[in-house]
């Protein structure tokens, strides 16, 4: 069973872990958002790829939700002494990830190959595919000006009101990504920010078409539960961009692309409207993943509902 999951940092990554925990024969490919990528201290940081690497290798600092558990910050203190910008906090072990990636790229590897090399070294069985090997950065137009994504997300702590989101560059998806979509038995849009995590992947030319043409059912798991994001600015961002902040609002964004919408039990009342407006099926499931068991149970329930 080939599962191809599109994911950003938090929600999609937890669901990726759920599929990876299933005992059966699930061959998992995760297509990772690269819109959040940024250069820090001369190194390429890919926050969503790192969240996947750390989660699937069992290294994630789950309390913080990013970085490596037990990491130290000696390098951070030295960057501070050197007068370097330190608003983007990088742990010592985390720094090794960014340095290794940057070295592999400087030796001529693609981001896809560099990621595969690092995932293999960390003992990860799933395939992690950057959505593209080219530059594809999310740019946020806000009431306080045009901001690079990490400038908005980390430095300004998502305080500015988002007016428009666009993607810098003319990137194309990799062949590996298009292939993972067209050969999948199940395609899942993970419960990640629809605007700045799933949005950048769907914006790559050919990705939507590949999904429409794929034989596999396409399932979208709502990252909005009870009208709110469990973490991060997805709810505010949807509202300020003119979308309803609800599972219905997410479904409207993905209408025509998705065969089944997975919504949380809290949102059972939205099921009929989603079905009526999009023509897709709706599965009502417990989608809030607090434990490893929750993650695996949701992955299993999605498989059962979509494939039987
Ligand atoms: P980021 O890169 O860390 O902002 O992460 P994502 O884009 O992956 O995730 C942000 C979204 O994930 C928010 O809308 C959250 O509500 C959603 N999310 C996080 N954890 C869960 C979960 O356990 N279940 C569901 N349904 N959504 C979640």
Short mmCIF file of C-alpha atoms and ligand atoms in Angstrom, two decimals:
data_model
loop_
_atom_site.label_atom_id
_atom_site.label_comp_id
_atom_site.label_asym_id
_atom_site.label_seq_id
_atom_site.Cartn_x
_atom_site.Cartn_y
_atom_site.Cartn_z
CA UNK A 1 0.00 0.00 0.00
CA UNK A 2 1.64 3.19 -1.19
CA UNK A 3 0.61 6.26 0.79
CA UNK A 4 1.71 9.72 -0.38
CA UNK A 5 1.19 12.42 2.25
CA UNK A 6 1.62 16.16 1.76
CA UNK A 7 2.83 17.78 4.97
CA UNK A 8 4.03 20.91 6.70
CA UNK A 9 5.62 21.04 10.11
CA UNK A 10 3.30 20.04 12.93
CA UNK A 11 0.00 18.41 12.06
CA UNK A 12 1.11 16.73 8.84
CA UNK A 13 4.25 15.47 10.53
CA UNK A 14 2.27 13.85 13.34
CA UNK A 15 0.11 12.08 10.78
CA UNK A 16 3.23 10.97 8.88
CA UNK A 17 4.43 9.42 12.11
CA UNK A 18 1.03 7.70 12.46
CA UNK A 19 1.40 6.06 9.03
CA UNK A 20 5.00 5.12 9.84
CA UNK A 21 3.81 3.41 13.04
CA UNK A 22 1.34 1.13 11.25
CA UNK A 23 2.49 -2.44 11.41
CA UNK A 24 1.34 -3.41 7.93
CA UNK A 25 2.79 -2.93 4.63
CA UNK A 26 2.47 0.86 4.26
CA UNK A 27 5.09 2.35 1.97
CA UNK A 28 5.07 5.99 3.06
CA UNK A 29 6.24 8.92 0.96
CA UNK A 30 5.97 12.37 2.53
CA UNK A 31 6.02 15.40 0.24
CA UNK A 32 7.41 18.18 2.42
CA UNK A 33 6.74 21.89 2.16
CA UNK A 34 9.84 23.94 1.43
CA UNK A 35 8.16 27.36 1.42
CA UNK A 36 9.39 27.97 5.00
CA UNK A 37 13.05 27.40 4.10
CA UNK A 38 15.52 30.11 4.96
CA UNK A 39 19.23 30.83 5.17
CA UNK A 40 20.45 31.22 8.74
CA UNK A 41 24.11 31.67 9.72
CA UNK A 42 25.05 30.85 6.14
CA UNK A 43 23.23 27.50 6.27
CA UNK A 44 20.05 26.27 4.59
CA UNK A 45 17.36 25.56 7.17
CA UNK A 46 14.33 23.53 6.02
CA UNK A 47 11.99 23.59 9.04
CA UNK A 48 9.35 21.22 7.69
CA UNK A 49 11.85 18.66 6.39
CA UNK A 50 13.63 18.85 9.76
CA UNK A 51 10.36 18.33 11.66
CA UNK A 52 9.85 15.18 9.59
CA UNK A 53 13.44 13.97 10.04
CA UNK A 54 13.36 14.53 13.80
CA UNK A 55 9.86 13.11 14.31
CA UNK A 56 10.42 9.98 12.23
CA UNK A 57 13.84 9.40 13.86
CA UNK A 58 12.33 9.81 17.35
CA UNK A 59 14.49 12.87 18.06
CA UNK A 60 11.90 15.67 18.11
CA UNK A 61 11.60 17.94 21.13
CA UNK A 62 7.90 17.25 21.47
CA UNK A 63 7.35 19.86 24.18
CA UNK A 64 8.68 22.65 22.01
CA UNK A 65 7.26 21.12 18.83
CA UNK A 66 10.49 21.69 16.89
CA UNK A 67 14.20 21.04 17.29
CA UNK A 68 15.94 18.12 18.94
CA UNK A 69 15.08 16.83 22.41
CA UNK A 70 17.76 17.68 24.99
CA UNK A 71 19.62 19.95 22.59
CA UNK A 72 22.09 22.49 24.01
CA UNK A 73 22.62 26.09 22.88
CA UNK A 74 26.35 26.76 23.10
CA UNK A 75 26.53 27.83 19.46
CA UNK A 76 23.56 30.14 19.96
CA UNK A 77 25.41 31.91 22.80
CA UNK A 78 28.46 32.32 20.59
CA UNK A 79 26.38 33.72 17.71
CA UNK A 80 25.07 36.24 20.23
CA UNK A 81 28.60 37.22 21.35
CA UNK A 82 29.55 37.64 17.71
CA UNK A 83 26.67 40.04 17.24
CA UNK A 84 24.86 37.76 14.80
CA UNK A 85 21.06 37.83 14.58
CA UNK A 86 19.71 35.24 17.00
CA UNK A 87 15.95 35.57 16.69
CA UNK A 88 15.91 32.19 14.92
CA UNK A 89 17.08 29.89 17.68
CA UNK A 90 19.22 27.02 16.47
CA UNK A 91 20.29 24.25 18.87
CA UNK A 92 23.73 22.64 18.67
CA UNK A 93 22.54 19.31 17.31
CA UNK A 94 20.12 21.13 15.03
CA UNK A 95 23.06 23.14 13.69
CA UNK A 96 24.72 19.88 12.63
CA UNK A 97 21.64 19.09 10.52
CA UNK A 98 21.79 22.45 8.74
CA UNK A 99 25.56 22.23 8.25
CA UNK A 100 25.34 18.72 6.80
CA UNK A 101 22.54 19.68 4.42
CA UNK A 102 24.41 22.77 3.28
CA UNK A 103 27.60 20.77 2.69
CA UNK A 104 25.78 18.09 0.67
CA UNK A 105 24.18 20.79 -1.48
CA UNK A 106 27.53 22.51 -1.98
CA UNK A 107 28.89 19.19 -3.23
CA UNK A 108 26.23 19.21 -5.91
CA UNK A 109 23.53 16.98 -4.44
CA UNK A 110 19.94 18.03 -4.96
CA UNK A 111 17.83 18.80 -1.89
CA UNK A 112 15.98 15.54 -2.61
CA UNK A 113 19.21 13.51 -2.54
CA UNK A 114 20.60 15.38 0.46
CA UNK A 115 17.37 14.71 2.37
CA UNK A 116 17.41 11.02 1.40
CA UNK A 117 21.02 10.73 2.57
CA UNK A 118 20.21 12.31 5.93
CA UNK A 119 17.01 10.29 6.43
CA UNK A 120 18.89 7.06 5.74
CA UNK A 121 21.63 8.02 8.21
CA UNK A 122 18.94 8.61 10.86
CA UNK A 123 17.40 5.18 10.17
CA UNK A 124 14.15 6.52 8.70
CA UNK A 125 12.23 4.05 6.54
CA UNK A 126 9.77 6.53 5.00
CA UNK A 127 10.72 8.53 1.94
CA UNK A 128 10.83 12.29 2.54
CA UNK A 129 10.61 14.27 -0.69
CA UNK A 130 11.04 18.04 -0.76
CA UNK A 131 8.18 19.36 -2.90
CA UNK A 132 10.78 20.92 -5.21
CA UNK A 133 14.57 21.12 -5.52
CA UNK A 134 14.30 24.73 -6.65
CA UNK A 135 13.83 27.91 -4.70
CA UNK A 136 10.16 28.24 -3.75
CA UNK A 137 9.84 30.63 -0.81
CA UNK A 138 6.65 31.78 0.80
CA UNK A 139 6.34 35.56 0.91
CA UNK A 140 3.77 37.13 3.21
CA UNK A 141 2.25 40.51 2.40
CA UNK A 142 1.10 41.99 5.69
CA UNK A 143 -0.22 45.23 7.13
CA UNK A 144 3.39 45.83 8.24
CA UNK A 145 4.90 45.25 4.81
CA UNK A 146 6.18 42.36 2.71
CA UNK A 147 7.95 39.76 4.85
CA UNK A 148 9.93 36.60 4.21
CA UNK A 149 8.18 33.69 5.87
CA UNK A 150 10.50 33.18 8.87
CA UNK A 151 10.64 36.92 9.39
CA UNK A 152 6.84 36.84 9.77
CA UNK A 153 6.58 33.51 11.58
CA UNK A 154 9.46 33.56 14.06
CA UNK A 155 10.85 37.11 14.22
CA UNK A 156 7.49 38.92 14.27
CA UNK A 157 5.73 35.99 16.02
CA UNK A 158 2.89 36.04 13.45
CA UNK A 159 1.67 39.37 14.84
CA UNK A 160 1.22 41.21 11.49
CA UNK A 161 -2.10 40.70 9.74
CA UNK A 162 -1.66 38.66 6.56
CA UNK A 163 -3.20 40.25 3.45
CA UNK A 164 -1.78 38.03 0.74
CA UNK A 165 0.50 35.01 0.42
CA UNK A 166 2.61 34.36 -2.64
CA UNK A 167 5.52 32.18 -3.63
CA UNK A 168 8.84 33.51 -4.80
CA UNK A 169 10.46 31.83 -7.79
CA UNK A 170 9.42 29.71 -10.74
CA UNK A 171 9.95 26.30 -9.21
CA UNK A 172 8.69 23.06 -10.64
CA UNK A 173 7.92 19.96 -8.56
CA UNK A 174 10.48 17.18 -8.82
CA UNK A 175 9.73 14.16 -10.99
CA UNK A 176 9.89 12.08 -7.79
CA UNK A 177 7.01 14.10 -6.33
CA UNK A 178 4.84 13.81 -9.45
CA UNK A 179 5.62 10.11 -9.59
CA UNK A 180 4.76 9.62 -5.90
CA UNK A 181 1.37 11.21 -6.61
CA UNK A 182 0.59 9.30 -9.78
CA UNK A 183 1.63 5.88 -8.45
CA UNK A 184 0.10 6.16 -4.97
CA UNK A 185 -2.72 3.97 -3.69
CA UNK A 186 -3.78 6.78 -1.36
CA UNK A 187 -2.98 10.50 -1.41
CA UNK A 188 -3.42 12.48 1.79
CA UNK A 189 -3.31 16.23 2.38
CA UNK A 190 -2.16 16.25 6.01
CA UNK A 191 -3.67 18.49 8.72
CA UNK A 192 -1.20 21.28 8.08
CA UNK A 193 -1.71 24.99 7.50
CA UNK A 194 -3.68 25.05 4.20
CA UNK A 195 -2.25 28.43 3.17
CA UNK A 196 1.45 28.24 3.98
CA UNK A 197 2.15 24.49 4.30
CA UNK A 198 -0.13 22.68 1.84
CA UNK A 199 -0.64 25.80 -0.33
CA UNK A 200 2.99 26.07 -1.50
CA UNK A 201 3.01 22.41 -2.60
CA UNK A 202 -0.29 22.70 -4.48
CA UNK A 203 0.96 25.90 -6.13
CA UNK A 204 3.75 24.07 -7.95
CA UNK A 205 2.76 23.62 -11.60
CA UNK A 206 1.46 20.15 -12.36
CA UNK A 207 0.80 19.04 -8.78
CA UNK A 208 -2.96 19.67 -8.85
CA UNK A 209 -3.25 18.04 -12.27
CA UNK A 210 -1.27 15.01 -11.10
CA UNK A 211 -3.71 14.63 -8.20
CA UNK A 212 -6.78 14.95 -10.39
CA UNK A 213 -5.39 12.41 -12.82
CA UNK A 214 -4.19 9.97 -10.15
CA UNK A 215 -6.14 6.76 -9.76
CA UNK A 216 -5.81 6.93 -5.98
CA UNK A 217 -8.41 8.59 -3.76
CA UNK A 218 -7.34 11.99 -2.43
CA UNK A 219 -8.13 12.61 1.24
CA UNK A 220 -7.80 15.94 3.06
CA UNK A 221 -7.55 16.02 6.85
CA UNK A 222 -8.75 19.29 8.37
CA UNK A 223 -6.15 21.22 10.38
CA UNK A 224 -8.94 23.41 11.73
CA UNK A 225 -10.82 21.85 14.63
CA UNK A 226 -13.83 23.60 16.14
CA UNK A 227 -13.03 26.68 14.07
CA UNK A 228 -9.52 27.00 15.46
CA UNK A 229 -5.96 25.97 14.72
CA UNK A 230 -4.53 23.76 17.45
CA UNK A 231 -1.27 25.64 17.03
CA UNK A 232 0.01 28.47 14.90
CA UNK A 233 -1.76 31.13 12.85
CA UNK A 234 -3.78 29.01 10.36
CA UNK A 235 -7.16 30.18 11.70
CA UNK A 236 -6.29 33.90 11.76
CA UNK A 237 -4.61 33.60 8.39
CA UNK A 238 -7.66 32.01 6.80
CA UNK A 239 -9.93 34.72 8.17
CA UNK A 240 -7.70 37.60 7.10
CA UNK A 241 -7.46 36.09 3.60
CA UNK A 242 -11.25 35.98 3.33
CA UNK A 243 -11.81 32.28 4.01
CA UNK A 244 -13.99 30.88 6.73
CA UNK A 245 -11.85 29.50 9.57
CA UNK A 246 -13.48 26.10 9.78
CA UNK A 247 -13.30 22.60 8.33
CA UNK A 248 -15.79 23.88 5.73
CA UNK A 249 -13.44 26.74 4.81
CA UNK A 250 -10.60 24.24 4.33
CA UNK A 251 -12.86 22.01 2.24
CA UNK A 252 -13.78 24.94 0.00
CA UNK A 253 -10.07 25.54 -0.65
CA UNK A 254 -9.63 21.94 -1.76
CA UNK A 255 -12.94 21.45 -3.56
CA UNK A 256 -12.58 19.63 -6.88
CA UNK A 257 -9.27 18.13 -5.82
CA UNK A 258 -10.31 15.95 -2.94
CA UNK A 259 -12.53 12.85 -2.85
CA UNK A 260 -12.89 12.57 0.93
CA UNK A 261 -12.69 15.14 3.67
CA UNK A 262 -11.72 13.98 7.14
CA UNK A 263 -13.14 16.30 9.79
CA UNK A 264 -12.91 16.13 13.55
CA UNK A 265 -15.77 14.77 15.68
CA UNK A 266 -16.17 18.29 17.07
CA UNK A 267 -17.14 19.44 13.57
CA UNK A 268 -19.70 16.72 12.82
CA UNK A 269 -22.28 19.48 12.21
CA UNK A 270 -20.33 20.68 9.14
CA UNK A 271 -20.41 17.31 7.39
CA UNK A 272 -23.57 17.90 5.33
CA UNK A 273 -22.50 21.34 4.16
CA UNK A 274 -19.09 20.01 3.09
CA UNK A 275 -20.73 17.15 1.19
CA UNK A 276 -23.25 19.45 -0.44
CA UNK A 277 -20.77 22.14 -1.47
CA UNK A 278 -17.92 19.92 -2.65
CA UNK A 279 -19.66 16.70 -3.70
CA UNK A 280 -16.99 14.78 -1.79
CA UNK A 281 -17.50 12.22 1.00
CA UNK A 282 -16.96 13.16 4.61
CA UNK A 283 -15.42 10.97 7.31
CA UNK A 284 -15.88 12.13 10.89
CA UNK A 285 -12.95 10.92 13.00
CA UNK A 286 -11.03 11.85 16.15
CA UNK A 287 -8.29 13.90 14.49
CA UNK A 288 -6.54 15.48 17.48
CA UNK A 289 -3.29 13.56 17.87
CA UNK A 290 -2.06 13.80 21.47
CA UNK A 291 -0.21 10.47 21.64
CA UNK A 292 1.54 8.03 19.33
CA UNK A 293 -1.51 5.78 19.62
CA UNK A 294 -3.75 8.65 18.43
CA UNK A 295 -1.49 9.16 15.41
CA UNK A 296 -1.50 5.50 14.40
CA UNK A 297 -5.26 5.21 15.03
CA UNK A 298 -6.00 8.20 12.78
CA UNK A 299 -3.72 6.85 10.02
CA UNK A 300 -5.46 3.46 10.25
CA UNK A 301 -8.95 5.01 10.23
CA UNK A 302 -8.11 7.10 7.14
CA UNK A 303 -6.87 3.98 5.33
CA UNK A 304 -9.94 1.98 6.33
CA UNK A 305 -12.35 4.72 5.24
CA UNK A 306 -10.68 5.45 1.93
CA UNK A 307 -9.52 2.02 0.82
CA UNK A 308 -11.68 -0.30 2.95
P1 LIG B 1 3.76 24.42 11.17
O1 LIG B 1 4.69 24.34 9.97
O2 LIG B 1 4.39 24.00 12.46
O3 LIG B 1 2.93 25.66 11.25
O4 LIG B 1 2.79 23.24 10.96
P2 LIG B 1 1.63 22.77 10.05
O5 LIG B 1 1.35 23.64 8.89
O6 LIG B 1 1.82 21.30 9.82
O7 LIG B 1 0.49 22.83 11.10
C1 LIG B 1 -0.32 23.83 11.58
C2 LIG B 1 -1.73 23.25 11.62
O8 LIG B 1 -1.67 21.90 12.08
C3 LIG B 1 -2.66 23.99 12.54
O9 LIG B 1 -3.80 24.39 11.82
C4 LIG B 1 -3.06 22.93 13.58
O10 LIG B 1 -4.41 23.03 13.96
C5 LIG B 1 -2.84 21.65 12.82
N1 LIG B 1 -2.60 20.53 13.72
C6 LIG B 1 -1.56 20.34 14.56
N2 LIG B 1 -1.73 19.20 15.25
C7 LIG B 1 -2.90 18.64 14.83
C8 LIG B 1 -3.64 17.46 15.18
O11 LIG B 1 -3.24 16.66 16.04
N3 LIG B 1 -4.82 17.24 14.51
C9 LIG B 1 -5.31 18.10 13.58
N4 LIG B 1 -6.46 17.81 12.98
N5 LIG B 1 -4.64 19.24 13.22
C10 LIG B 1 -3.47 19.49 13.85
#
